[in-house]
Short mmCIF file of C-alpha atoms in Angstrom, two decimals:
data_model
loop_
_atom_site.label_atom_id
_atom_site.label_comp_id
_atom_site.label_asym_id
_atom_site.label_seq_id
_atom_site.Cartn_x
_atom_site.Cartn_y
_atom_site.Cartn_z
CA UNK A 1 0.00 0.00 0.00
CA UNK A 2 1.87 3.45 -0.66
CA UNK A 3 2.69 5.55 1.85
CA UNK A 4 -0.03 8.41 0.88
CA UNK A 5 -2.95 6.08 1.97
CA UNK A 6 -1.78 5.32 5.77
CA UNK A 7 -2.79 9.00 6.80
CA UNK A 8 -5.72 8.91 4.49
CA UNK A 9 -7.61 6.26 5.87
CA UNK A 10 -8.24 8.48 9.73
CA UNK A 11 -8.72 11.54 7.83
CA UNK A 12 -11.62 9.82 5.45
CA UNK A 13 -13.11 8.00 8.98
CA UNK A 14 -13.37 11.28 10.23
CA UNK A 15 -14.43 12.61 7.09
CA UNK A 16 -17.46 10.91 6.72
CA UNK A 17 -18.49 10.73 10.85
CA UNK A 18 -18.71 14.73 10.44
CA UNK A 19 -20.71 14.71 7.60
CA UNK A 20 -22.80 12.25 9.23
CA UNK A 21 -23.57 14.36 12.15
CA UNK A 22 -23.76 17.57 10.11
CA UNK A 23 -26.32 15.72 7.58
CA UNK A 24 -28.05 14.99 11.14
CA UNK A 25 -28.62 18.11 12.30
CA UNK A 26 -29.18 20.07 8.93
CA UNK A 27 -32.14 17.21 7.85
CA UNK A 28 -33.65 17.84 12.19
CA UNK A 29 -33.50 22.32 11.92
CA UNK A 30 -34.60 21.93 7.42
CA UNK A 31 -37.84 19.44 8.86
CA UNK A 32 -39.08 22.26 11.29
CA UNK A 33 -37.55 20.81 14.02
CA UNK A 34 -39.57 18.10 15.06
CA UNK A 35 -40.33 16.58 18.44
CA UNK A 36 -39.59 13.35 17.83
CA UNK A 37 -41.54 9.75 20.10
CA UNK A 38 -38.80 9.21 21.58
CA UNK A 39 -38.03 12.58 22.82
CA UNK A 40 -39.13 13.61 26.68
CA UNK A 41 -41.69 15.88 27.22
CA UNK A 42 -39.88 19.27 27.54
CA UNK A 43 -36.62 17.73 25.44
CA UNK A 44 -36.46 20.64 22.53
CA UNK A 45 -32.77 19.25 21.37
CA UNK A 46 -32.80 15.45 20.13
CA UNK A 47 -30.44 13.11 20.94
CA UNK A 48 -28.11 11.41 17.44
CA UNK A 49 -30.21 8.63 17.93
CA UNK A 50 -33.58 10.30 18.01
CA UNK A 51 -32.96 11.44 14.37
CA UNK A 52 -30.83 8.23 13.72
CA UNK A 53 -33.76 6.10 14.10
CA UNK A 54 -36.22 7.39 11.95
CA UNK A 55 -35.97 8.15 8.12
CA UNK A 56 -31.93 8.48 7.89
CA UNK A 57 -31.76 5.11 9.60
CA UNK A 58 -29.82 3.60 6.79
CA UNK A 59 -27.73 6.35 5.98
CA UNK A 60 -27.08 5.96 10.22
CA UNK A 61 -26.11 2.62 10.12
CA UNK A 62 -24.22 3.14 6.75
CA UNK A 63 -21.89 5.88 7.51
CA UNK A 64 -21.37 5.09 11.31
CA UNK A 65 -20.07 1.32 10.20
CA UNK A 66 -17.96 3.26 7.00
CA UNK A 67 -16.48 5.31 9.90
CA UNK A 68 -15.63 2.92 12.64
CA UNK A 69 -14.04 0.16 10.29
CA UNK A 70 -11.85 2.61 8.28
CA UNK A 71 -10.75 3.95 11.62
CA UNK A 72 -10.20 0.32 13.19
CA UNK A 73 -8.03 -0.15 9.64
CA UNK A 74 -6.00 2.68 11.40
CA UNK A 75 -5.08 0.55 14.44
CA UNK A 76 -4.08 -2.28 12.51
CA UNK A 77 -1.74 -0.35 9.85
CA UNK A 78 0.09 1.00 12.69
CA UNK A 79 0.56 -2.03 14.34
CA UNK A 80 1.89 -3.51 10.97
CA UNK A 81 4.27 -0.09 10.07
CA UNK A 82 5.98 -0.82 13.56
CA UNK A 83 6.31 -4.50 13.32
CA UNK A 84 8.17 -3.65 10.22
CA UNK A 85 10.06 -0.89 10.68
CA UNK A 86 8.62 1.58 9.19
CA UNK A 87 7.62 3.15 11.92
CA UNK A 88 9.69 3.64 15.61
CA UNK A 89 9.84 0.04 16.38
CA UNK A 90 8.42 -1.50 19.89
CA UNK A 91 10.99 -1.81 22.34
CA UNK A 92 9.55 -4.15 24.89
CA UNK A 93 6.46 -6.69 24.71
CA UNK A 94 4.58 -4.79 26.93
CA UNK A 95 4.52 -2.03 24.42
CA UNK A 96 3.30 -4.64 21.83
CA UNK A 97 0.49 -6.28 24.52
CA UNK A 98 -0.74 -2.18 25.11
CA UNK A 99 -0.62 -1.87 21.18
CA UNK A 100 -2.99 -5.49 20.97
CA UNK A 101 -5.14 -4.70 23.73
CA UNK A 102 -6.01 -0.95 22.00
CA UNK A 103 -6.80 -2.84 18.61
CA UNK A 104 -8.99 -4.91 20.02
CA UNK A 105 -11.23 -2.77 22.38
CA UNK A 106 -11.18 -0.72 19.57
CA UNK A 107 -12.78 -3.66 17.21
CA UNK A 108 -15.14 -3.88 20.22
CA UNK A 109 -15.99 -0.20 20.52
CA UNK A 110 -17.03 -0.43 16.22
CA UNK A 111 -19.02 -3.12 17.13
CA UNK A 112 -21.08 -1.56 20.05
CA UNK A 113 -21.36 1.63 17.62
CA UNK A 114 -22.97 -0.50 14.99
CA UNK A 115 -25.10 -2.41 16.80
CA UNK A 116 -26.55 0.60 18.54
CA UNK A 117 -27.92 2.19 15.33
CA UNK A 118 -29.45 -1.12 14.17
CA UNK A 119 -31.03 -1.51 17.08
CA UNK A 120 -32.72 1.95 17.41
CA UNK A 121 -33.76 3.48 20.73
CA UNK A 122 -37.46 2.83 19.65
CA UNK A 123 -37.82 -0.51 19.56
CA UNK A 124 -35.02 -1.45 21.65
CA UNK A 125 -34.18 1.09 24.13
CA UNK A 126 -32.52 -1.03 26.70
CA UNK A 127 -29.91 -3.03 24.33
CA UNK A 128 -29.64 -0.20 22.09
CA UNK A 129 -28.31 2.14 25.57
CA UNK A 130 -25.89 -1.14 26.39
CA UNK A 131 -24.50 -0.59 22.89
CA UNK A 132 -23.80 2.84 23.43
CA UNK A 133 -21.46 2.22 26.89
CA UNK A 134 -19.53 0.07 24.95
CA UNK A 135 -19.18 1.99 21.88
CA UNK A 136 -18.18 4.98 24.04
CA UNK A 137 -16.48 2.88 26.99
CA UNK A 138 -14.55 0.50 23.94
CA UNK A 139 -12.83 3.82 22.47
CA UNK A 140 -11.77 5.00 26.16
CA UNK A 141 -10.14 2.09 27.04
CA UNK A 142 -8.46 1.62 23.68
CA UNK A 143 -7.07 5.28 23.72
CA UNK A 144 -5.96 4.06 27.55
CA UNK A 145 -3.91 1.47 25.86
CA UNK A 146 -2.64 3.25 22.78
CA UNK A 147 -1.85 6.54 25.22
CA UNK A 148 0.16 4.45 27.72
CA UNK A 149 2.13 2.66 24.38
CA UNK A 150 3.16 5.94 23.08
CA UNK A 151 4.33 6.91 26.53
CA UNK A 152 6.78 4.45 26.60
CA UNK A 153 7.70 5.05 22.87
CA UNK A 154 8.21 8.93 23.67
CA UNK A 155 10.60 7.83 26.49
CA UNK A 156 12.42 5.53 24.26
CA UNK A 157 12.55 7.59 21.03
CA UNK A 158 13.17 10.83 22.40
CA UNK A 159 14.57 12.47 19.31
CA UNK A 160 11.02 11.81 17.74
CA UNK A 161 9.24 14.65 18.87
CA UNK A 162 5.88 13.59 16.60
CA UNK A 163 5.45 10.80 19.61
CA UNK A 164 5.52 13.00 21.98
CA UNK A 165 2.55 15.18 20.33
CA UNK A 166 0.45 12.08 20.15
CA UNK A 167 0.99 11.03 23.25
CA UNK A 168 -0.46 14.12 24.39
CA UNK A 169 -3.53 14.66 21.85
CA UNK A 170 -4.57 11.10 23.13
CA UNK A 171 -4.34 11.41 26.67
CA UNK A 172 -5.89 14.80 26.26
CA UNK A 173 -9.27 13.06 24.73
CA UNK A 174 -9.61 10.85 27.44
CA UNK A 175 -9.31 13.24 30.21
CA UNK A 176 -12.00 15.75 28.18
CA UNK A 177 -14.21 12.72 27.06
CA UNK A 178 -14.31 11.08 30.23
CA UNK A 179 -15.55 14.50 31.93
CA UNK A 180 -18.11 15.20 29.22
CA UNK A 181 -19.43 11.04 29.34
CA UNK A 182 -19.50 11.81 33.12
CA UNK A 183 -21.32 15.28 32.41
CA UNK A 184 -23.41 13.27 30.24
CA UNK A 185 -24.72 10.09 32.65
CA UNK A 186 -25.89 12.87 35.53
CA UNK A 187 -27.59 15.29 33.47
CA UNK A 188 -29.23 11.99 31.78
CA UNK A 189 -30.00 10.66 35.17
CA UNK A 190 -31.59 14.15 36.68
CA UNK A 191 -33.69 13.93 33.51
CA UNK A 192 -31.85 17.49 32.02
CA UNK A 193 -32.52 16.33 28.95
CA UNK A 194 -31.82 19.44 26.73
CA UNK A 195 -27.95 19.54 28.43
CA UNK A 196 -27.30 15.94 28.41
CA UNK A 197 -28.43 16.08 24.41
CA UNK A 198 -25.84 19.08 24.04
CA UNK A 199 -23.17 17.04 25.47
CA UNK A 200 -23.93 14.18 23.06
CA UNK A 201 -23.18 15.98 20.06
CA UNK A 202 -20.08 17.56 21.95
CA UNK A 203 -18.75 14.22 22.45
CA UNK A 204 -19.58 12.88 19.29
CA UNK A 205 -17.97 15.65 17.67
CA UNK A 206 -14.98 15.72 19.72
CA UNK A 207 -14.55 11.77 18.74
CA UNK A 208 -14.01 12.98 15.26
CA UNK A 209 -10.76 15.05 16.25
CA UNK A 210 -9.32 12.05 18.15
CA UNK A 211 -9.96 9.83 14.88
CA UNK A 212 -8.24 12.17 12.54
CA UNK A 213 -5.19 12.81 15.23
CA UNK A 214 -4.09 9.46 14.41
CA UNK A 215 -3.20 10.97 10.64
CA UNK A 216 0.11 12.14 12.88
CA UNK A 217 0.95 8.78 14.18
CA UNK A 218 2.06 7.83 9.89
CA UNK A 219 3.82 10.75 9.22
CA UNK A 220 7.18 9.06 9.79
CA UNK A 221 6.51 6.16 7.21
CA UNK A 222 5.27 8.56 5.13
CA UNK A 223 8.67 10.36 5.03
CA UNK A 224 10.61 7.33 4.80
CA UNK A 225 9.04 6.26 1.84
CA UNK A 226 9.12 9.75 -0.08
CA UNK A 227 12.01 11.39 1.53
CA UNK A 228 15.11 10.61 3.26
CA UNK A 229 15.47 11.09 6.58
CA UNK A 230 18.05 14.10 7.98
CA UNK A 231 20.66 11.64 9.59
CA UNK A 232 20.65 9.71 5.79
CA UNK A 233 21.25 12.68 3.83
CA UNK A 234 23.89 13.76 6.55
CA UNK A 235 25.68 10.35 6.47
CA UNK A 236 25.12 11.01 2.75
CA UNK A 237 27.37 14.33 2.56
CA UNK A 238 29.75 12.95 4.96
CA UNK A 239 30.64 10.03 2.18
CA UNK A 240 30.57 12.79 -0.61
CA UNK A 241 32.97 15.14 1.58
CA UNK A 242 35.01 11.89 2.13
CA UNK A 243 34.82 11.01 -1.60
CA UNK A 244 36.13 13.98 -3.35
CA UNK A 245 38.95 14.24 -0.50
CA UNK A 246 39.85 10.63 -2.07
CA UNK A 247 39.63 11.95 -5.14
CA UNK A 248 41.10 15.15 -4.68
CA UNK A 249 44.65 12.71 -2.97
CA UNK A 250 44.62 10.33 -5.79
CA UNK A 251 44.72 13.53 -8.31
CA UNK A 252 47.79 14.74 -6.27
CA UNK A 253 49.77 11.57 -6.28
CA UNK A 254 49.31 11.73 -10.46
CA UNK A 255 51.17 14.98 -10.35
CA UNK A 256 53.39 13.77 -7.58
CA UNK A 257 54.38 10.65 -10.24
CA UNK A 258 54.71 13.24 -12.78
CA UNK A 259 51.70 11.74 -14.59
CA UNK A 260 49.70 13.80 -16.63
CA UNK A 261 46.24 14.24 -15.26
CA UNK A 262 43.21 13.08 -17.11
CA UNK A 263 41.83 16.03 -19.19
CA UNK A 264 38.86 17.82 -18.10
CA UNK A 265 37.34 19.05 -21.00
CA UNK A 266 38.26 16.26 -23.79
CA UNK A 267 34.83 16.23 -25.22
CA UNK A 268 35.09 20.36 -25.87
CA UNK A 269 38.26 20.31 -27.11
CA UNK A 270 38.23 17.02 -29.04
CA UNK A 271 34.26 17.93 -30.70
CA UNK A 272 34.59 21.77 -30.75
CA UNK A 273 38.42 22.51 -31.55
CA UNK A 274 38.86 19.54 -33.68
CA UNK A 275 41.03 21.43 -36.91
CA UNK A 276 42.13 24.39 -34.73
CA UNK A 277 43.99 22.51 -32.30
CA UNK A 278 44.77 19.85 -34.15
CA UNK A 279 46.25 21.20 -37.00
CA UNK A 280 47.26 24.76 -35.87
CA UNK A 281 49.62 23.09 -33.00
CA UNK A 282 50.88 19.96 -33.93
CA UNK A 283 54.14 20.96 -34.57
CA UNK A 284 54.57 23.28 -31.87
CA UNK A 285 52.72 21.11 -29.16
CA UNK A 286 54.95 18.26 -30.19
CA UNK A 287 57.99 19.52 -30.64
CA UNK A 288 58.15 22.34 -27.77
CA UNK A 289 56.13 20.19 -25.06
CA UNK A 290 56.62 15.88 -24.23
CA UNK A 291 53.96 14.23 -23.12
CA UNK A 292 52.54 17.29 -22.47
CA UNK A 293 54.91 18.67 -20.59
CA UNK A 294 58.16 21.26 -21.78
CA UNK A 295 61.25 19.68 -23.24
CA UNK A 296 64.27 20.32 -20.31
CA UNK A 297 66.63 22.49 -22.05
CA UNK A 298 69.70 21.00 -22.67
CA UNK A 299 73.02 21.20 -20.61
CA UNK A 300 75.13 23.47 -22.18
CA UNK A 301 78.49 22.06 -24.17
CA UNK A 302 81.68 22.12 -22.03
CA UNK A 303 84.22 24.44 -23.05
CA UNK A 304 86.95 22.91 -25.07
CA UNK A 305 90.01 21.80 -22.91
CA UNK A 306 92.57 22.09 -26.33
CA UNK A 307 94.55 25.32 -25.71
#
């Protein structure tokens, strides 16, 4: 799979859970506004699942699975990039067990979210409120897991900085979702409906952040597929420094031999000067210079010894 489509798939899960929820409450305020059966007397805001249940049922169902099984995809991918490599490998098993353990509560979290919007809060109010803890309590305890990995990773890897934002963006939705799903069970329980249906969408829409966070979590296999990383292309001008100071000796020890150096333009002067250099210094090349060097003049003749 190329490297462009690891960040994709959180950023299309998220994608298509906003929509979802915007498509929610545009269809609820362009309908009037309806009081829906299975709002409370007095309840003027509607739950999700009070407009999930009723004519965008399917498109419910639809986009919620679309979103949680793309985003599951996420989990797995990452799990796979670090098993391989290309990604800041696991350095102990626990970090592997907290990696498993997120995975799958997060498989189980998909499931509750699916099975609460097939089985509506109108006909099944009781199962379809189970569903919902462990749709909500499933993601918790996964980013729990996957928080506490990347915790030891950060300590590990501490020249990756991108770790260390991650680490913080996840713990950061479980403290705020954790409030808001407490927020949420009292005002449900004092029967403040209006607030507790406010919080919903908070949450829901907060969810959506956490789900496209995870787009920072591939960055790094992204740029080791495309790019190389700063410590290669330092290692790589370190060899090229080293390379042309080999060079650059061996050139030396040609003149040191008295060797004549290799000529540095012989195309140019062999394709562009062909008659003018040729003929116009043959002689005088030749005969003033060998091997391309100048003739020694010759000792001078002793003086004659006959007086």
């Amino acid at each position: 799979m190329l490297g462009l489509s690891y960040w994709v798939v959180p950023i299309f899960s998220s994608t298509v859970w906003t929509a979802m929820l915007i498509t929610m409450l545009v269809y609820w305020a362009s309908t009037g506004k309806p009081h829906y059966s299975t709002m409370d007397v007095g309840q003027t805001i509607p739950y999700i699942s009070d407009i999930g249940h009723d004519t965008l049922k399917p498109m419910f169902i639809a986009m919620s699975a679309i979103t949680v099984v793309t985003f599951d995809l996420a989990f797995i991918f990452e799990r796979w990039l670090r098993h391989t490599g290309k990604l800041a490998r696991n350095t102990s098993v626990w970090q592997k067990v907290n990696s498993g353990f997120a995975t799958v509560t997060a498989i189980i979290g998909a499931a509750g979210l699916i099975l609460l919007t097939i089985f509506d809060n109108l006909r099944h109010n009781t199962l379809h409120n189970i569903f919902l803890c462990v749709f909500i309590g499933g993601y918790i305890i996964s980013a729990i897991f996957i928080c506490w990995e990347y915790q030891r990773l950060g300590i590990r890897y501490r020249e990756y900085s991108i770790l260390a934002y991650s680490f913080w963006i996840k713990l950061t939705f479980i403290i705020v979702e954790v409030c808001l799903v407490i927020a949420f069970g009292v005002c449900s329980k004092q029967h403040v409906y209006n607030v507790a249906a406010v919080l919903e969408w908070i949450v829901a829409f907060f969810y959506c952040f956490y789900v496209a966070s995870f787009f920072l979590d591939f960055l790094p296999a992204i740029r080791t597929k495309h790019h190389q990383s700063s410590e290669t292309q330092m290692q790589m001008a370190q060899e090229g420094g080293a390379q042309v100071m080999e060079d650059s000796a061996a050139e030396n020890g040609q003149y040191f031999h008295g060797n004549r150096p290799a000529a540095a333009h012989t195309d140019g002067y062999t394709n562009g000067h062909p008659n003018g250099y040729t003929n116009g210094h043959t002689n005088g090349v030749t005969n003033g210079y060998t091997n391309g060097y100048p003739k020694p003049a010759e000792p001078a003749p002793l003086s004659s010894r006959n007086f």
